[in-house]
Amino acid sequence: MTKAWATFILALAGIYIIDQNIKTIFLSGWQWESSCISLTLVFNKGVAFSMFSFLGPYLKWIQIALLAGVLGYIIHGKYLQRYSLPLGMLFGAGISNIADRFMHGGVVDYVYWHCGFYFAVFNFADVMIDLSVGWLLVENLFFKKK
């Protein structure tokens, strides 16, 4: 196994384990409220902002197909060598959210921002997806390989 694959697998596993453990805390009933943030369990049947929830049980299979397609693309295009850490983070978070759909019927979300404006409920995996996509964008926009 190359260093890139090892980094990818370790990042994937690390994000998955952290996310699932945090979700276990909320699944056990823990919650917290403040004037700006509520930490409370919500099951999201769709994707961001509950979009595509009308797809019901098909959504998880569509997401698996998309992840498999992206994995094939990054392997074929040899992107894993350069982007193993952010891609591992992205896949770990994506797999964790898809696993929720199988285990709980929806993605386990728990962070709800309601200070000044109302935002969608989200979780650690969602933050890691945003972070890894941002990382990939910055790498490609500002640090292109010559």
XYZ file of N, CA and C in Angstrom:
438
model
N 0.860 -1.185 0.000
C 0.000 0.000 0.000
C 0.902 1.242 0.000
N 0.582 2.173 -0.846
C 1.379 3.387 -0.916
C 1.020 4.342 0.220
N 1.864 5.349 0.397
C 1.619 6.355 1.432
C 0.294 7.079 1.182
N -0.011 7.354 -0.077
C -1.257 8.057 -0.417
C -2.476 7.224 -0.026
N -2.442 5.928 -0.324
C -3.566 5.064 0.052
C -3.697 4.961 1.563
N -2.566 4.862 2.253
C -2.600 4.772 3.714
C -3.194 6.043 4.310
N -2.788 7.201 3.806
C -3.333 8.478 4.276
C -4.828 8.551 4.013
N -5.230 8.149 2.814
C -6.643 8.155 2.434
C -7.467 7.274 3.374
N -7.017 6.049 3.590
C -7.748 5.089 4.431
C -7.792 5.553 5.888
N -6.673 6.061 6.415
C -6.642 6.531 7.805
C -7.544 7.754 8.001
N -7.526 8.678 7.051
C -8.405 9.859 7.146
C -9.864 9.428 7.065
N -10.178 8.544 6.128
C -11.545 8.040 5.978
C -12.015 7.389 7.278
N -11.209 6.476 7.801
C -11.594 5.759 9.024
C -11.692 6.709 10.217
N -10.757 7.637 10.328
C -10.766 8.571 11.448
C -12.006 9.447 11.465
N -12.349 10.021 10.324
C -13.538 10.878 10.239
C -14.790 10.055 10.508
N -14.865 8.854 9.933
C -16.029 7.986 10.141
C -16.209 7.672 11.632
N -15.126 7.276 12.289
C -15.203 6.894 13.706
C -15.589 8.093 14.578
N -14.957 9.228 14.356
C -15.285 10.427 15.147
C -16.747 10.801 14.951
N -17.189 10.837 13.701
C -18.578 11.238 13.411
C -19.589 10.286 14.034
N -19.373 8.993 13.887
C -20.323 8.023 14.435
C -20.353 8.077 15.965
N -19.216 8.338 16.592
C -19.198 8.446 18.054
C -19.930 9.695 18.542
N -19.759 10.807 17.845
C -20.509 12.013 18.219
C -22.007 11.766 18.056
N -22.394 11.137 16.973
C -23.818 10.860 16.729
C -24.396 9.939 17.799
N -23.593 9.015 18.302
C -24.048 8.112 19.368
C -24.454 8.900 20.608
N -23.742 9.966 20.902
C -24.072 10.811 22.053
C -25.487 11.380 21.904
N -25.805 11.864 20.706
C -27.130 12.455 20.483
C -28.209 11.383 20.366
N -27.865 10.237 19.814
C -28.827 9.135 19.740
C -29.186 8.613 21.128
N -28.294 8.802 22.096
C -28.581 8.359 23.460
C -29.446 9.361 24.225
N -29.771 10.489 23.584
C -30.698 11.433 24.193
C -30.108 12.738 24.673
N -28.796 12.915 24.582
C -28.187 14.152 25.062
C -28.590 15.327 24.172
N -28.864 16.471 24.791
C -29.145 17.697 24.045
C -28.764 18.911 24.873
N -28.632 20.060 24.223
C -28.241 21.293 24.891
C -28.835 22.459 24.107
N -29.310 23.455 24.812
C -29.946 24.619 24.182
C -29.264 25.897 24.640
N -29.150 26.858 23.728
C -28.735 28.210 24.083
C -29.530 29.179 23.212
N -29.284 30.455 23.375
C -30.038 31.437 22.596
C -29.627 31.444 21.122
N -28.459 30.900 20.797
C -27.980 30.907 19.407
C -27.858 29.526 18.774
N -27.537 28.532 19.580
C -27.298 27.188 19.041
C -28.076 26.168 19.863
N -28.702 25.245 19.159
C -29.328 24.101 19.819
C -28.607 22.852 19.348
N -28.230 22.012 20.276
C -27.650 20.713 19.953
C -28.709 19.680 20.296
N -29.407 19.238 19.264
C -30.529 18.323 19.469
C -30.674 17.396 18.264
N -31.128 16.211 18.494
C -31.218 15.178 17.468
C -32.305 15.470 16.443
N -31.912 15.383 15.158
C -32.846 15.507 14.034
C -32.424 14.466 12.995
N -33.389 13.791 12.388
C -33.090 12.852 11.311
C -33.423 13.523 9.984
N -32.405 13.734 9.151
C -32.586 14.375 7.850
C -32.792 13.296 6.793
N -33.956 13.295 6.187
C -34.280 12.279 5.170
C -33.779 12.666 3.783
N -33.354 13.933 3.613
C -32.843 14.391 2.323
C -31.344 14.639 2.408
N -30.876 15.547 1.536
C -29.490 15.990 1.620
C -29.521 17.389 2.212
N -28.613 18.261 1.863
C -28.566 19.614 2.426
C -29.933 20.282 2.337
N -30.344 20.870 3.460
C -31.630 21.557 3.565
C -32.804 20.634 3.225
N -32.640 19.337 3.438
C -33.650 18.292 3.187
C -34.044 18.145 1.717
N -33.222 18.678 0.804
C -33.501 18.511 -0.624
C -33.469 17.018 -0.989
N -34.232 16.665 -1.955
C -34.318 15.313 -2.503
C -34.878 14.285 -1.525
N -35.519 14.732 -0.456
C -36.111 13.784 0.491
C -37.219 12.969 -0.166
N -37.771 13.480 -1.264
C -38.814 12.750 -1.984
C -38.284 11.454 -2.598
N -36.960 11.315 -2.699
C -36.378 10.097 -3.259
C -36.432 8.926 -2.280
N -36.700 9.248 -1.010
C -36.876 8.211 0.004
C -35.716 7.236 0.075
N -36.015 5.930 0.069
C -34.967 4.927 0.242
C -34.002 4.826 -0.944
N -34.351 5.430 -2.074
C -33.465 5.382 -3.239
C -32.274 6.323 -3.082
N -32.423 7.339 -2.241
C -31.385 8.351 -2.085
C -30.052 7.740 -1.647
N -30.088 6.810 -0.710
C -28.833 6.211 -0.236
C -28.128 5.435 -1.343
N -28.892 4.809 -2.214
C -28.283 4.052 -3.310
C -27.709 4.989 -4.360
N -28.381 6.095 -4.603
C -27.865 7.110 -5.526
C -26.557 7.687 -4.976
N -26.522 7.952 -3.670
C -25.310 8.495 -3.057
C -24.162 7.490 -3.108
N -24.449 6.217 -2.912
C -23.408 5.188 -3.021
C -22.862 5.154 -4.444
N -23.743 5.219 -5.432
C -23.317 5.218 -6.835
C -22.446 6.443 -7.136
N -22.841 7.599 -6.602
C -22.047 8.817 -6.814
C -20.667 8.698 -6.175
N -20.602 8.207 -4.944
C -19.303 8.034 -4.283
C -18.431 7.030 -5.041
N -19.029 5.948 -5.510
C -18.271 4.948 -6.273
C -17.742 5.561 -7.570
N -18.575 6.351 -8.232
C -18.148 7.024 -9.461
C -17.008 7.999 -9.208
N -17.112 8.770 -8.145
C -16.051 9.722 -7.795
C -14.773 8.967 -7.428
N -14.892 7.881 -6.685
C -13.717 7.086 -6.332
C -13.031 6.554 -7.594
N -13.817 6.042 -8.517
C -13.253 5.570 -9.785
C -12.542 6.690 -10.538
N -13.145 7.851 -10.543
C -12.569 9.017 -11.218
C -11.245 9.423 -10.588
N -11.190 9.482 -9.246
C -9.944 9.924 -8.611
C -8.841 8.876 -8.726
N -9.217 7.605 -8.750
C -8.203 6.560 -8.938
C -7.688 6.596 -10.370
N -8.600 6.655 -11.327
C -8.220 6.676 -12.740
C -7.401 7.918 -13.079
N -7.768 9.048 -12.517
C -7.064 10.297 -12.794
C -5.827 10.510 -11.942
N -5.509 9.547 -11.100
C -4.331 9.602 -10.223
C -4.336 10.828 -9.296
N -5.519 11.222 -8.832
C -5.652 12.353 -7.921
C -5.347 11.983 -6.473
N -5.367 10.704 -6.177
C -5.150 10.257 -4.808
C -3.746 10.605 -4.316
N -2.774 10.580 -5.204
C -1.403 10.914 -4.825
C -1.301 12.312 -4.235
N -1.990 13.259 -4.835
C -1.869 14.660 -4.413
C -2.883 15.050 -3.347
N -4.051 14.463 -3.362
C -5.152 14.902 -2.504
C -5.636 13.825 -1.539
N -4.758 12.960 -1.088
C -5.192 11.815 -0.282
C -5.865 12.225 1.030
N -5.373 13.246 1.707
C -5.963 13.638 2.991
C -7.350 14.270 2.826
N -7.513 15.309 2.000
C -8.872 15.856 1.870
C -9.859 14.870 1.246
N -9.389 14.021 0.344
C -10.294 13.024 -0.241
C -10.682 11.970 0.789
N -9.754 11.570 1.643
C -10.080 10.634 2.712
C -11.099 11.225 3.671
N -10.917 12.514 4.010
C -11.884 13.205 4.874
C -13.262 13.241 4.210
N -13.282 13.579 2.941
C -14.537 13.673 2.184
C -15.260 12.329 2.150
N -14.527 11.267 1.846
C -15.150 9.943 1.761
C -15.567 9.418 3.127
N -14.772 9.660 4.152
C -15.147 9.228 5.503
C -16.441 9.871 5.953
N -16.565 11.180 5.698
C -17.781 11.905 6.072
C -18.976 11.444 5.235
N -18.760 11.282 3.947
C -19.850 10.831 3.075
C -20.341 9.442 3.432
N -19.411 8.547 3.682
C -19.780 7.176 4.059
C -20.503 7.159 5.395
N -20.069 8.001 6.327
C -20.727 8.062 7.639
C -22.175 8.519 7.500
N -22.406 9.540 6.683
C -23.782 10.004 6.485
C -24.636 8.961 5.763
N -24.046 8.265 4.803
C -24.798 7.207 4.106
C -25.094 6.056 5.075
N -24.139 5.718 5.926
C -24.360 4.654 6.922
C -25.544 5.004 7.815
N -25.683 6.287 8.164
C -26.837 6.722 8.970
C -28.151 6.367 8.287
N -28.207 6.522 6.988
C -29.440 6.229 6.243
C -29.819 4.752 6.377
N -28.809 3.886 6.393
C -29.077 2.455 6.558
C -29.438 2.118 8.007
N -28.734 2.724 8.952
C -28.922 2.366 10.360
C -30.099 3.085 11.022
N -30.396 4.319 10.584
C -31.385 5.133 11.295
C -32.494 5.680 10.400
N -32.449 5.388 9.115
C -33.487 5.864 8.206
C -33.298 7.300 7.742
N -32.266 7.961 8.203
C -31.948 9.327 7.813
C -30.622 9.718 8.437
N -30.064 10.822 7.956
C -28.784 11.288 8.491
C -29.014 11.893 9.877
N -28.174 11.517 10.827
C -28.253 12.031 12.190
C -27.608 13.422 12.212
N -28.443 14.452 12.348
C -27.974 15.830 12.453
C -28.261 16.330 13.854
N -27.502 17.338 14.302
C -27.687 17.774 15.686
C -27.298 19.214 15.969
N -26.640 19.928 15.060
C -26.264 21.318 15.325
C -27.237 22.230 14.586
N -27.961 23.056 15.352
C -28.963 23.958 14.772
C -28.647 25.386 15.177
N -28.243 26.208 14.226
C -27.922 27.617 14.446
C -29.187 28.440 14.260
N -29.532 29.240 15.247
C -30.743 30.070 15.146
C -30.521 31.446 15.782
N -29.356 32.023 15.570
C -29.020 33.332 16.139
C -28.921 34.358 15.009
N -29.919 35.206 14.885
C -29.931 36.208 13.826
C -30.536 35.708 12.531
N -30.297 34.455 12.223
C -30.900 33.812 11.052
C -30.991 32.317 11.351
N -31.851 31.650 10.637
C -32.040 30.212 10.852
C -31.274 29.455 9.780
N -30.515 28.481 10.224
C -29.706 27.694 9.306
C -30.118 26.231 9.413
N -29.783 25.469 8.407
C -30.103 24.042 8.409
C -29.409 23.335 9.578
N -29.975 22.249 10.026
C -29.362 21.421 11.060
C -28.279 20.579 10.374
N -27.122 20.471 11.004
C -26.010 19.764 10.380
C -25.239 18.965 11.420
N -24.180 18.281 10.980
C -23.384 17.439 11.870
C -21.897 17.573 11.558
N -21.069 16.858 12.299
C -19.614 16.889 12.112
C -19.224 16.463 10.700
N -19.848 15.430 10.169
C -19.524 14.951 8.819
C -19.788 16.047 7.787
N -20.873 16.789 7.951
C -21.173 17.881 7.022
C -20.070 18.937 7.045
N -19.574 19.246 8.239
C -18.487 20.221 8.372
C -17.227 19.683 7.688
N -16.944 18.400 7.858
C -15.762 17.805 7.226
C -15.904 17.776 5.699
N -17.114 17.557 5.196
C -17.341 17.609 3.748
C -17.061 19.019 3.241
N -17.601 20.025 3.927
C -17.364 21.411 3.518
C -15.877 21.760 3.582
N -15.215 21.356 4.657
C -13.797 21.632 4.824
C -12.965 20.977 3.725
N -13.240 19.718 3.427
C -12.456 19.008 2.411
C -12.715 19.568 1.008
N -13.950 19.937 0.702
C -14.237 20.548 -0.606
C -13.538 21.902 -0.708
N -13.585 22.687 0.369
C -12.875 23.963 0.385
C -11.377 23.768 0.183
N -10.814 22.778 0.862
C -9.397 22.457 0.742
C -9.059 22.122 -0.714
N -9.870 21.268 -1.337
C -9.632 20.886 -2.731
C -9.737 22.096 -3.669
N -10.698 22.974 -3.425
C -10.832 24.182 -4.244
C -9.612 25.091 -4.099
N -9.173 25.335 -2.878
C -7.995 26.186 -2.648
C -6.764 25.572 -3.323
N -6.583 24.267 -3.150
C -5.442 23.586 -3.780
C -5.450 23.785 -5.294
N -6.620 23.656 -5.893
C -6.709 23.740 -7.351
C -6.697 25.167 -7.880
N -7.200 26.112 -7.116
C -7.230 27.492 -7.573
C -5.917 28.233 -7.343
N -5.248 27.932 -6.225
C -4.071 28.712 -5.840
C -2.758 27.944 -5.851
N -2.805 26.627 -5.861
C -1.585 25.849 -5.773
C -1.522 24.775 -6.864
N -1.836 25.179 -8.085
C -1.812 24.207 -9.196
C -0.413 23.681 -9.413
N -0.338 22.386 -9.643
C 0.930 21.735 -9.913
C 1.374 22.118 -11.324
N 2.615 22.509 -11.456
C 3.142 22.922 -12.764
C 3.361 21.722 -13.646
